[in-house]
Amino acid sequence: MAAKHRGKKSRVPKTSIAKLTNKRLNKLAKQGKLKKSLGKKRLVDLLKYRTNKPVNDRDGSPEDIPVEEADYDYFSRPGRDFSFLSELDPSKKKKTTKRKRENDKSSNVERMYEKQLKTAGTDKNVEVKSLLPFKSKEKGIIHRTIEIQQSKEEEDPAVDVEEAPAKPFSAVEEVVEEELRKKDAKRQIKLLASSLLQNPQEHVSDLKSLLSYVGNSDAELPVNVRKCAIVALTDVFRDVIPGYRIRTLTDAERKQSMKKVKKEVFAFEETLVNYYRQFLELMKFLTTGKKQRGKKREESDAKMKKQIIMPVNKGLQLLCIGSLCSLLVTHPHFNFRTEIISIVLRFITSSNEELSDTVCEAVKQLFRGDKSGEVSLEVVRLIGRIIKVKMFKVKPKVLDTFLSIGIKQVEKPEDKEKSQKLTKEEKMKKFSKRERKRQKAMEHLEKELREAAAEEDVKHKLKVNTQVINSVFLTYFRILKLARHSNLLESVLEGLAKFAHLINVSFFDDLFAVMTELVLSGDLSNRCSLNCVQTASTLLMGQGEALNIDPVRFYNHLYKVLLQLHVGNSTKDLQIALNCLDVLVDKRRRHVSEQRTLAFLKRIATVSLQMSSDGALALLGVIRKIIIECPKSEVLLSSDTIGCGVFLPDLDEPDYCNACNTSLFELHLLRKSYHPVVRNSAKILLHGPSKQ
């Protein structure tokens, strides 16, 4: 059955593949589905398939099927050129596998070209130069190279050939290029700083770019650019830093859910503190030239002492210290306050006067603006430690910074005893259960009211002020005990004179003994003597009135020192003398005898003749005040009074100089002064101030 079927099928007239293809293409063209005409490549494939396909695929015969006449008629139509078919080799069978990339010459042209360039000139001693390639019909693309012939001078290594040097930049061109680089960097710094000041929360990452200018290790970076970046960062931090201390969030707080705005604020604060810490580290590195490598305290001392040392630029160092001082004065409450204080106070004893003055002025401003007293306490303790370590070999201006402390009230001992809390057993004995409950509720209510009003606790402030004053007096007393003959004695006495009203009563006896010893020694300068007298007088006016102390030695010393005042002295000496006269002669007039009062009036009038117009007016005012307070002293305005004895102006004891036997003839001389106000004041005193 199968053989018969095959026999019938073989008698069917055969149709060429080209004709079938034409029919299919015509049908598709009529339907409008034919998109493009059949190309030559497709025709070649069809002919290859037609001529090379074995017969056994169709009827099992091994012979090739010849091309029919219809095919020749089709391909012999006019306008058809199939000369390219002559290159086909019908003996070769079509490969069913895909052609690999290595057999494709068109895709490997570049790779072959590169390979030939690499292989050309493999000899290291020969230099090869590649030429333009050309194409031939037989060999395809041919690459050409040429060897560079070296001169005899180059081949001979013994002969040195000087190469033509590159044209160097002139000095003017180098300066111009450097100036352009500076201007570009400064402009970039200005843009970053302005963007931070406009919206710090959005552009907080720009701080990293500004810090890169400060901490750049490039030696070619101009110092002026670093200075500009430091100034910009200082201004930015002064404006951006909030008015509170930023606290680091705990792990539990980070895990809590919070609003998006709150998260952004916390992220901004954390980033700001991080960059602020990096800025302070750079300032420390630029000021001291040292940067600690080790961070863990567990490391050995040898590792901790490893430091990076670099030469310090004095101008840059001064700018860094000024920047830190500005940040400390503007935001003393912010983070890393202790670190800034330790860096700045390191230079308070510097040999550089400008650097030391900058730090001292910053400390004075810090003392004046400190309201809580906590910053002042840190600074005072550190200054006292520095003076002790330096063995009191510091400049007086370091100790003069204490005079800017504006503390006027401290915690008294009796208040301290009252403020002490009772124990639980004492409360049980003293109060009933209802009273204890009510007292506890009142304490809680007062605490909440203070927190709501955002006011400082008065008791806490007094406690801190007391600690500050105790630290100051500790430094003063240490100097009086161990370095009495140092150059710091004048500053110590001036400080004691200012804060004497805050000294505890228990120190009065010892302090009076020290002041008396200094006065009697005779080694003090005029100002130191006046400060000793002022300290004693201040002690007597406060809590020392209840003490049984005779200040006659201080009266005698003041009477003696007044005669040394003249126009060549500083006005500060006159101010101290006026303060002493106000306390010892005017405010303590009930404890002063008439002879002593008259003697001081005569001495003041004598001193007014050797002072300038300002000093003379101040002393005439003191005379007028004493005469008004003590009417009996008007006897010195008249020359008709009769007394016993002779006035002894050279005697240093006012009680025995017989001042009642003289008159204030100095006022008649002051009537002829060149200054009109002095003349008018002298006339008023001569006519009697009590009558005016």
XYZ file of C-alpha atoms in Angstrom:
692
model
C 0.000 0.000 0.000
C 2.778 2.358 0.932
C 4.768 1.511 -2.232
C 1.693 2.042 -4.400
C 0.989 5.358 -2.748
C 4.559 6.501 -3.341
C 4.330 5.431 -6.935
C 1.188 7.499 -7.560
C 2.709 10.559 -5.883
C 5.822 10.426 -8.075
C 3.701 10.769 -11.271
C 2.329 14.198 -10.211
C 3.907 16.937 -12.390
C 6.594 18.777 -10.527
C 6.447 22.535 -9.889
C 9.577 24.545 -9.321
C 10.183 26.208 -6.041
C 10.705 29.592 -7.711
C 7.223 29.353 -9.281
C 5.661 28.471 -5.966
C 7.474 31.344 -4.367
C 6.180 33.746 -7.016
C 2.637 32.533 -6.481
C 2.927 33.068 -2.766
C 4.430 36.496 -3.212
C 1.752 37.567 -5.712
C -0.969 36.387 -3.383
C 0.520 38.338 -0.492
C 0.885 41.426 -2.695
C -2.800 41.278 -3.679
C -3.832 40.948 -0.048
C -1.592 43.900 0.864
C 0.433 41.871 3.301
C 3.701 42.057 1.377
C 5.841 44.769 3.048
C 8.950 44.693 0.857
C 10.216 43.061 -2.290
C 12.316 39.983 -2.278
C 16.048 40.853 -2.207
C 18.899 39.334 -4.052
C 20.117 37.574 -0.960
C 16.832 35.753 -0.627
C 17.004 34.674 -4.265
C 20.502 33.343 -3.757
C 19.348 31.332 -0.778
C 16.476 29.922 -2.792
C 18.754 28.898 -5.628
C 21.252 27.345 -3.242
C 18.466 25.447 -1.625
C 17.124 24.403 -5.005
C 20.427 23.235 -6.455
C 22.056 21.758 -3.355
C 19.148 19.984 -1.707
C 19.514 16.193 -2.027
C 16.821 14.243 -3.776
C 16.337 11.811 -0.963
C 14.563 14.553 0.954
C 11.706 14.335 -1.529
C 11.704 10.968 -3.295
C 14.743 9.126 -1.937
C 16.825 9.446 -5.155
C 20.524 10.437 -4.645
C 20.687 12.377 -7.935
C 20.383 16.172 -8.082
C 17.178 17.651 -9.427
C 17.929 19.764 -12.551
C 16.708 23.374 -12.937
C 13.638 23.602 -15.095
C 13.090 25.891 -18.081
C 10.606 28.033 -16.167
C 13.364 29.033 -13.784
C 15.562 30.113 -16.637
C 12.696 32.073 -18.180
C 12.115 33.857 -14.884
C 15.720 34.801 -14.291
C 16.340 35.728 -17.948
C 13.870 38.580 -17.968
C 15.370 41.935 -18.989
C 16.631 44.207 -16.242
C 17.847 41.404 -14.022
C 21.567 41.124 -13.245
C 22.709 37.999 -11.480
C 26.411 38.133 -12.157
C 27.058 37.689 -8.476
C 25.792 34.098 -8.710
C 28.964 33.147 -10.512
C 30.835 33.154 -7.226
C 28.615 30.464 -5.745
C 30.121 27.025 -5.374
C 27.363 24.410 -5.594
C 29.718 21.708 -4.350
C 29.850 23.228 -0.883
C 26.975 22.395 1.416
C 25.299 24.999 3.542
C 26.269 24.838 7.196
C 23.391 24.585 9.620
C 25.342 26.008 12.589
C 25.694 29.719 13.122
C 28.867 31.416 12.049
C 31.167 32.275 14.880
C 32.551 35.735 15.469
C 36.131 34.674 14.723
C 35.211 33.732 11.081
C 33.588 37.063 10.389
C 36.294 39.222 8.857
C 34.265 42.404 8.968
C 33.785 42.181 12.763
C 37.423 41.305 13.486
C 39.073 44.119 11.574
C 39.637 46.258 14.645
C 40.913 43.337 16.706
C 43.361 42.294 13.987
C 44.547 45.869 13.657
C 45.214 46.198 17.387
C 46.960 42.823 17.439
C 49.281 43.826 14.643
C 50.116 47.080 16.411
C 50.994 45.176 19.572
C 53.130 42.611 17.808
C 54.894 45.248 15.717
C 58.091 46.442 17.263
C 58.455 43.745 19.882
C 62.107 44.567 20.077
C 62.411 46.953 23.017
C 65.444 48.667 21.551
C 63.581 49.627 18.324
C 60.914 52.313 18.297
C 58.115 51.750 15.749
C 55.725 54.324 14.317
C 52.450 53.143 12.709
C 51.401 54.493 9.281
C 48.017 54.680 7.573
C 46.825 51.257 6.270
C 45.653 50.620 2.670
C 43.355 48.040 1.114
C 44.089 45.664 -1.789
C 41.853 43.237 -3.645
C 44.057 40.263 -3.004
C 45.336 40.739 0.547
C 42.652 42.999 1.969
C 43.748 45.593 4.577
C 47.511 45.890 4.916
C 48.973 47.671 7.981
C 52.231 49.547 7.639
C 54.850 50.517 10.232
C 58.202 52.259 10.120
C 61.185 52.149 12.460
C 62.394 55.431 13.947
C 66.072 55.821 13.317
C 67.973 57.048 16.335
C 70.863 59.461 16.035
C 74.363 58.460 16.983
C 74.286 60.720 19.958
C 71.238 58.904 21.327
C 72.738 55.462 20.658
C 75.902 56.324 22.552
C 75.029 56.234 26.277
C 78.281 57.946 27.227
C 77.218 61.163 25.518
C 74.654 63.211 27.495
C 72.168 65.024 25.338
C 70.401 67.953 26.915
C 66.742 67.931 26.117
C 65.065 71.203 25.338
C 63.371 72.214 28.612
C 59.721 73.176 28.653
C 59.026 76.846 28.672
C 58.638 77.791 32.360
C 55.954 80.097 33.710
C 57.087 83.576 34.444
C 56.744 85.023 37.944
C 53.865 87.233 36.841
C 51.969 84.282 35.341
C 52.409 82.242 38.510
C 51.133 85.102 40.660
C 48.137 85.602 38.380
C 47.320 81.884 38.406
C 47.544 81.753 42.198
C 45.311 84.802 42.557
C 42.712 83.248 40.264
C 42.798 80.057 42.305
C 42.322 82.072 45.502
C 39.393 84.011 44.087
C 37.710 80.827 42.900
C 38.082 79.163 46.308
C 36.868 82.257 48.165
C 33.857 82.553 45.880
C 32.975 78.914 46.539
C 33.326 79.442 50.289
C 31.093 82.491 50.103
C 28.381 80.577 48.234
C 28.459 77.686 50.713
C 28.266 80.006 53.712
C 25.383 82.033 52.257
C 23.398 78.871 51.480
C 23.917 77.651 55.046
C 22.787 80.937 56.536
C 19.676 81.032 54.335
C 18.482 77.508 55.138
C 20.765 75.685 57.591
C 18.528 72.651 58.032
C 18.451 71.904 54.306
C 22.096 72.714 53.492
C 23.738 71.395 56.655
C 25.800 69.001 54.526
C 27.643 72.030 53.067
C 29.558 72.204 56.335
C 31.576 69.221 55.119
C 32.726 71.176 52.060
C 33.730 74.149 54.199
C 35.615 71.897 56.592
C 37.516 70.419 53.657
C 39.062 73.839 52.984
C 40.245 74.079 56.597
C 41.540 70.538 56.981
C 42.966 70.171 53.473
C 46.416 68.578 53.654
C 47.456 70.137 50.349
C 50.518 72.271 51.009
C 49.777 74.408 47.950
C 46.478 75.588 49.428
C 47.030 79.265 50.336
C 46.777 80.245 53.978
C 44.357 83.037 53.072
C 41.875 80.456 51.792
C 42.071 78.553 55.088
C 41.542 81.802 56.981
C 38.544 82.661 54.838
C 37.032 79.218 55.489
C 37.624 79.545 59.260
C 35.942 82.953 59.365
C 32.994 81.644 57.330
C 32.564 78.592 59.576
C 32.753 80.753 62.690
C 30.009 83.064 61.437
C 27.877 80.114 60.379
C 28.176 78.352 63.724
C 27.486 81.576 65.615
C 24.204 82.008 63.726
C 23.138 78.364 63.411
C 23.870 77.052 66.923
C 20.605 76.925 68.927
C 20.100 78.480 72.339
C 20.125 75.145 74.141
C 22.452 72.209 74.657
C 21.872 69.339 72.227
C 21.500 65.985 73.929
C 22.352 62.691 72.229
C 19.346 60.426 71.789
C 19.368 57.043 73.468
C 18.743 53.785 71.618
C 15.265 53.517 73.098
C 14.386 57.037 71.939
C 15.618 56.293 68.424
C 13.344 53.265 68.172
C 10.270 55.262 69.176
C 7.906 56.415 66.455
C 7.916 60.156 65.891
C 6.682 62.662 63.352
C 8.606 63.456 60.204
C 9.338 67.042 61.295
C 10.695 65.862 64.603
C 12.934 63.316 62.885
C 14.312 66.013 60.601
C 15.094 68.249 63.588
C 16.883 65.434 65.411
C 18.872 64.542 62.286
C 19.857 68.176 61.800
C 20.978 68.535 65.419
C 23.017 65.330 65.289
C 24.717 66.389 62.043
C 25.412 69.868 63.405
C 27.043 68.525 66.565
C 29.160 66.115 64.517
C 30.508 68.838 62.216
C 30.999 71.180 65.182
C 33.151 68.556 66.877
C 35.218 68.129 63.690
C 35.679 71.896 63.490
C 36.964 72.050 67.072
C 39.391 69.200 66.380
C 40.758 71.103 63.382
C 41.090 74.268 65.480
C 43.043 72.367 68.088
C 45.268 70.872 65.406
C 45.954 74.256 63.798
C 46.638 76.033 67.114
C 48.831 73.461 68.838
C 50.154 71.563 65.817
C 49.403 68.295 67.604
C 46.710 65.745 66.945
C 46.180 62.710 69.131
C 46.073 59.428 67.275
C 44.889 57.096 69.982
C 41.274 57.386 71.097
C 40.901 54.511 73.524
C 42.011 55.093 77.068
C 42.933 51.443 77.389
C 45.898 51.878 75.072
C 49.328 52.107 76.562
C 50.975 55.418 77.410
C 53.454 54.971 74.574
C 50.673 54.825 72.019
C 48.836 57.720 73.593
C 51.898 59.912 73.328
C 52.150 59.433 69.561
C 51.376 62.759 67.954
C 51.404 64.343 64.554
C 53.439 67.533 64.763
C 53.347 70.269 62.176
C 54.749 73.807 62.154
C 52.154 76.286 63.387
C 51.424 79.427 61.402
C 51.233 82.302 63.905
C 48.697 84.279 61.912
C 46.503 81.214 61.474
C 46.936 80.343 65.146
C 45.771 83.800 66.228
C 42.735 83.556 63.951
C 41.811 80.109 65.314
C 42.060 81.273 68.921
C 39.958 84.332 68.116
C 37.365 82.095 66.474
C 37.182 79.782 69.488
C 36.951 82.740 71.863
C 34.104 84.183 69.823
C 32.191 80.889 69.900
C 32.776 80.509 73.639
C 31.553 84.014 74.445
C 28.543 83.793 72.105
C 27.388 80.272 73.039
C 28.865 79.278 76.412
C 25.985 76.854 77.003
C 26.529 74.687 73.900
C 28.222 71.314 73.597
C 32.000 70.867 73.944
C 32.286 73.943 76.176
C 34.903 72.314 78.378
C 37.031 71.387 75.344
C 37.003 74.973 74.054
C 37.960 76.337 77.484
C 40.894 73.920 77.750
C 42.160 74.885 74.270
C 41.789 78.646 74.786
C 43.202 78.920 78.312
C 46.314 77.075 77.190
C 47.399 80.331 75.532
C 46.513 82.712 78.367
C 50.136 82.583 79.530
C 51.599 82.704 76.028
C 54.678 84.823 75.290
C 52.798 86.240 72.300
C 51.230 89.404 73.723
C 48.530 89.629 71.072
C 47.490 86.025 71.628
C 47.472 86.363 75.399
C 45.493 89.620 75.272
C 42.883 88.006 73.032
C 42.323 85.178 75.504
C 42.239 87.495 78.537
C 39.681 89.771 76.888
C 37.515 86.778 75.973
C 37.641 85.515 79.574
C 36.583 88.940 80.848
C 33.624 89.027 78.482
C 32.702 85.512 79.547
C 32.687 86.529 83.221
C 30.575 89.613 82.527
C 27.957 87.752 80.486
C 27.715 84.600 82.605
C 24.410 84.557 84.472
C 24.303 81.002 85.759
C 27.888 80.961 87.071
C 28.691 77.447 85.853
C 30.989 78.592 83.040
C 32.745 81.016 85.397
C 33.324 78.190 87.863
C 35.070 76.060 85.214
C 37.244 78.942 84.029
C 38.215 80.090 87.539
C 39.231 76.596 88.605
C 41.284 76.051 85.459
C 43.064 79.418 85.805
C 43.899 78.621 89.421
C 45.301 75.254 88.335
C 47.407 76.925 85.617
C 48.846 79.447 88.108
C 49.719 76.651 90.499
C 51.394 74.549 87.795
C 53.365 77.551 86.524
C 54.652 78.184 90.068
C 53.034 81.666 90.091
C 55.232 82.789 87.173
C 52.426 84.306 85.153
C 51.535 87.815 84.103
C 49.330 89.949 86.394
C 46.759 90.389 83.633
C 45.893 86.688 83.995
C 44.811 87.282 87.587
C 43.165 90.598 86.692
C 40.522 88.682 84.775
C 38.931 87.766 88.135
C 38.004 91.422 88.600
C 35.398 91.078 85.835
C 33.354 88.586 87.855
C 30.075 90.302 88.635
C 29.013 88.296 91.683
C 27.427 90.493 94.367
C 25.710 87.945 96.556
C 26.695 84.545 97.898
C 25.178 81.957 100.157
C 25.478 82.903 103.819
C 26.295 80.327 106.481
C 23.008 80.840 108.318
C 21.058 80.436 105.084
C 22.990 77.292 104.371
C 22.003 75.847 107.716
C 18.353 76.699 107.104
C 18.408 75.168 103.653
C 19.628 71.837 104.953
C 16.892 69.253 104.633
C 15.682 67.455 107.676
C 16.036 63.730 107.887
C 13.009 61.483 107.868
C 13.260 60.833 111.603
C 13.474 64.552 112.372
C 10.425 65.243 110.207
C 8.544 62.481 112.010
C 9.290 64.121 115.360
C 8.723 67.728 114.268
C 5.701 67.519 111.917
C 2.496 65.555 111.907
C 1.473 63.308 109.050
C -0.834 65.949 107.574
C 1.855 68.641 107.744
C 4.434 66.379 106.100
C 1.999 65.577 103.291
C 1.183 69.247 102.775
C 4.872 70.216 102.801
C 5.687 67.593 100.184
C 2.847 68.793 97.947
C 4.059 72.407 98.232
C 7.603 71.458 97.277
C 6.346 69.611 94.205
C 4.136 72.569 93.237
C 7.006 75.062 93.592
C 9.217 72.899 91.428
C 6.592 72.732 88.670
C 6.039 76.499 88.833
C 9.761 77.154 88.443
C 9.934 74.820 85.451
C 6.889 76.435 83.843
C 8.284 79.937 84.333
C 11.688 78.810 83.019
C 13.411 80.735 85.788
C 16.698 79.872 87.385
C 16.671 78.478 90.845
C 17.883 81.226 93.186
C 19.269 78.768 95.692
C 21.209 76.904 93.012
C 22.584 80.159 91.641
C 23.744 81.295 95.079
C 25.386 77.931 95.607
C 27.309 78.194 92.331
C 28.305 81.804 93.105
C 29.652 80.696 96.466
C 31.770 78.023 94.796
C 33.155 80.591 92.327
C 34.121 83.036 95.081
C 35.673 80.265 97.156
C 37.821 79.232 94.180
C 38.911 82.857 93.664
C 39.849 83.301 97.317
C 41.667 79.969 97.296
C 43.921 81.279 94.523
C 44.416 84.619 96.321
C 45.286 83.056 99.663
C 47.657 80.579 98.023
C 49.576 83.487 96.476
C 49.646 85.420 99.763
C 51.032 82.370 101.520
C 53.555 81.051 98.976
C 54.380 83.929 96.612
C 53.977 87.123 98.576
C 56.864 88.844 96.783
C 55.775 87.933 93.267
C 54.394 90.353 90.698
C 50.889 88.992 91.366
C 50.587 90.640 94.792
C 49.115 93.852 93.393
C 46.388 91.948 91.544
C 45.676 89.844 94.630
C 45.260 92.891 96.835
C 43.049 94.575 94.263
C 40.873 91.479 94.031
C 40.622 91.173 97.797
C 39.611 94.825 97.974
C 36.780 94.215 95.499
C 35.451 90.932 96.938
C 36.172 91.621 100.608
C 32.460 91.982 101.401
C 31.943 88.370 100.260
C 34.622 86.852 102.496
C 33.460 84.603 105.284
C 33.730 86.076 108.787
C 35.862 83.173 109.919
C 38.739 84.459 107.729
C 38.672 88.064 109.017
C 41.217 87.731 111.793
C 43.775 85.954 109.624
C 43.249 88.354 106.731
C 43.647 91.408 108.981
C 46.881 89.981 110.308
C 48.218 89.479 106.784
C 47.179 92.999 105.678
C 48.816 94.551 108.759
C 52.020 92.633 108.132
C 52.139 93.820 104.527
C 51.518 97.442 105.461
C 54.227 97.466 108.116
C 56.760 95.755 105.866
C 57.312 98.892 103.776
C 58.055 96.866 100.618
C 54.772 97.622 98.912
C 54.182 100.077 96.119
C 51.810 102.982 96.456
C 48.931 101.165 94.797
C 49.478 97.955 96.787
C 49.416 99.956 100.013
C 46.176 101.616 98.992
C 44.673 98.225 98.113
C 45.617 96.868 101.540
C 43.898 99.809 103.199
C 40.841 99.416 100.983
C 40.585 95.708 101.817
C 40.723 96.439 105.535
C 38.183 99.248 105.242
C 35.759 97.025 103.284
C 36.028 94.310 105.918
C 35.251 96.829 108.625
C 32.139 98.125 106.866
C 30.433 94.776 106.450
C 30.230 91.985 108.932
C 33.458 93.179 110.581
C 31.709 95.964 112.484
C 30.883 93.444 115.201
C 34.554 92.515 115.559
C 36.789 94.200 118.098
C 39.518 95.371 115.706
C 41.450 98.642 115.944
C 42.260 99.935 112.426
C 44.516 102.773 113.627
C 47.484 101.373 111.700
C 45.535 101.568 108.471
C 44.529 105.195 109.228
C 48.163 106.122 109.796
C 49.276 104.352 106.626
C 46.599 106.048 104.513
C 47.553 109.429 105.956
C 51.150 108.750 104.971
C 50.410 107.417 101.463
C 48.120 110.313 100.500
C 51.065 112.680 100.327
C 52.649 110.522 97.596
C 49.803 111.148 95.175
C 50.557 113.658 92.430
C 49.642 114.470 88.866
C 52.117 111.904 87.510
C 50.271 108.986 89.135
C 47.556 106.972 87.498
C 43.981 108.037 88.019
C 43.343 104.536 89.382
C 45.478 105.326 92.439
C 43.388 108.411 93.113
C 40.186 106.387 92.750
C 41.380 103.836 95.324
C 42.381 106.645 97.695
C 38.963 108.263 97.353
C 37.272 104.943 98.158
C 39.409 104.562 101.283
C 38.611 108.126 102.434
C 34.918 107.575 101.858
C 34.885 104.489 104.092
C 37.388 105.386 106.820
C 36.635 109.103 107.238
C 33.053 109.642 106.120
C 31.108 106.426 106.741
C 32.978 105.634 109.965
C 32.827 109.218 111.268
C 31.272 108.068 114.534
C 34.416 106.046 115.249
C 36.816 108.797 114.156
C 38.067 111.532 116.524
C 37.878 115.239 115.713
C 41.677 115.609 115.550
C 41.934 112.772 113.025
C 39.190 114.259 110.850
C 40.883 117.691 110.791
C 44.235 116.113 109.973
C 42.788 114.286 106.981
C 41.066 117.467 105.766
C 44.381 119.318 105.869
C 46.192 116.473 104.099
C 43.514 116.278 101.351
C 43.768 120.033 100.719
C 47.548 119.752 100.450
C 47.323 116.897 97.948
C 44.833 118.856 95.794
C 47.585 121.366 94.975
C 49.694 118.698 93.250
C 46.900 117.116 91.238
C 45.426 117.926 87.864
C 42.166 119.830 87.524
C 40.110 116.607 87.591
C 41.885 115.299 90.682
C 41.638 118.666 92.416
C 37.877 118.785 91.809
C 37.456 115.262 93.203
C 39.399 116.131 96.354
C 37.491 119.422 96.811
C 34.291 117.410 96.675
C 35.563 115.153 99.470
C 36.450 118.226 101.585
C 32.990 119.684 101.069
C 31.300 116.402 102.027
C 33.358 115.995 105.223
C 32.717 119.585 106.286
C 28.968 119.177 105.781
C 28.924 115.883 107.741
C 31.178 117.258 110.496
C 30.277 120.943 111.109
C 33.057 121.281 113.705
C 35.635 120.958 110.937
C 34.708 124.472 109.667
C 37.313 125.844 112.091
C 39.882 125.187 109.383
C 38.206 127.739 107.120
C 38.967 130.579 109.537
C 42.361 131.850 110.644
C 41.081 133.432 113.896
C 40.865 130.194 115.844
C 43.214 129.784 118.834
C 44.685 126.396 119.738
C 47.571 124.901 121.632
C 50.754 123.691 120.001
C 52.108 123.858 116.473
C 50.912 121.970 113.394
C 53.337 119.190 112.414
C 52.784 118.363 108.721
C 55.654 115.853 108.580
C 54.244 113.672 111.322
C 52.639 110.473 109.963
C 50.202 110.101 112.866
C 47.062 112.187 112.271
C 45.993 112.080 115.925
C 49.106 113.969 117.112
C 49.906 116.416 114.312
C 47.844 119.296 115.857
C 45.787 119.954 112.746
C 43.463 122.249 114.732
C 46.220 124.896 114.820
C 46.220 125.435 111.039
C 43.794 126.463 108.315
C 43.018 125.485 104.747
C 45.094 128.198 103.065
C 45.341 125.898 99.999
C 41.838 127.034 99.046
C 43.109 130.593 98.518
C 45.696 129.229 96.093
C 43.065 127.227 94.246
C 41.007 130.418 93.806
C 43.691 131.495 91.334
C 43.706 128.221 89.355
C 43.645 128.278 85.575
C 40.565 126.055 85.572
C 37.321 128.004 86.049
C 35.447 125.145 87.773
C 38.280 124.685 90.272
C 38.258 128.421 91.004
C 34.487 128.429 91.556
C 34.596 125.350 93.828
C 37.354 126.877 95.968
C 35.342 130.102 96.400
C 32.282 128.148 97.517
C 34.291 126.256 100.135
C 35.822 129.462 101.502
C 32.383 130.989 102.005
C 31.280 127.887 103.892
C 29.640 124.881 102.206
C 27.031 124.511 104.954
C 25.625 127.942 104.078
C 25.174 127.187 100.373
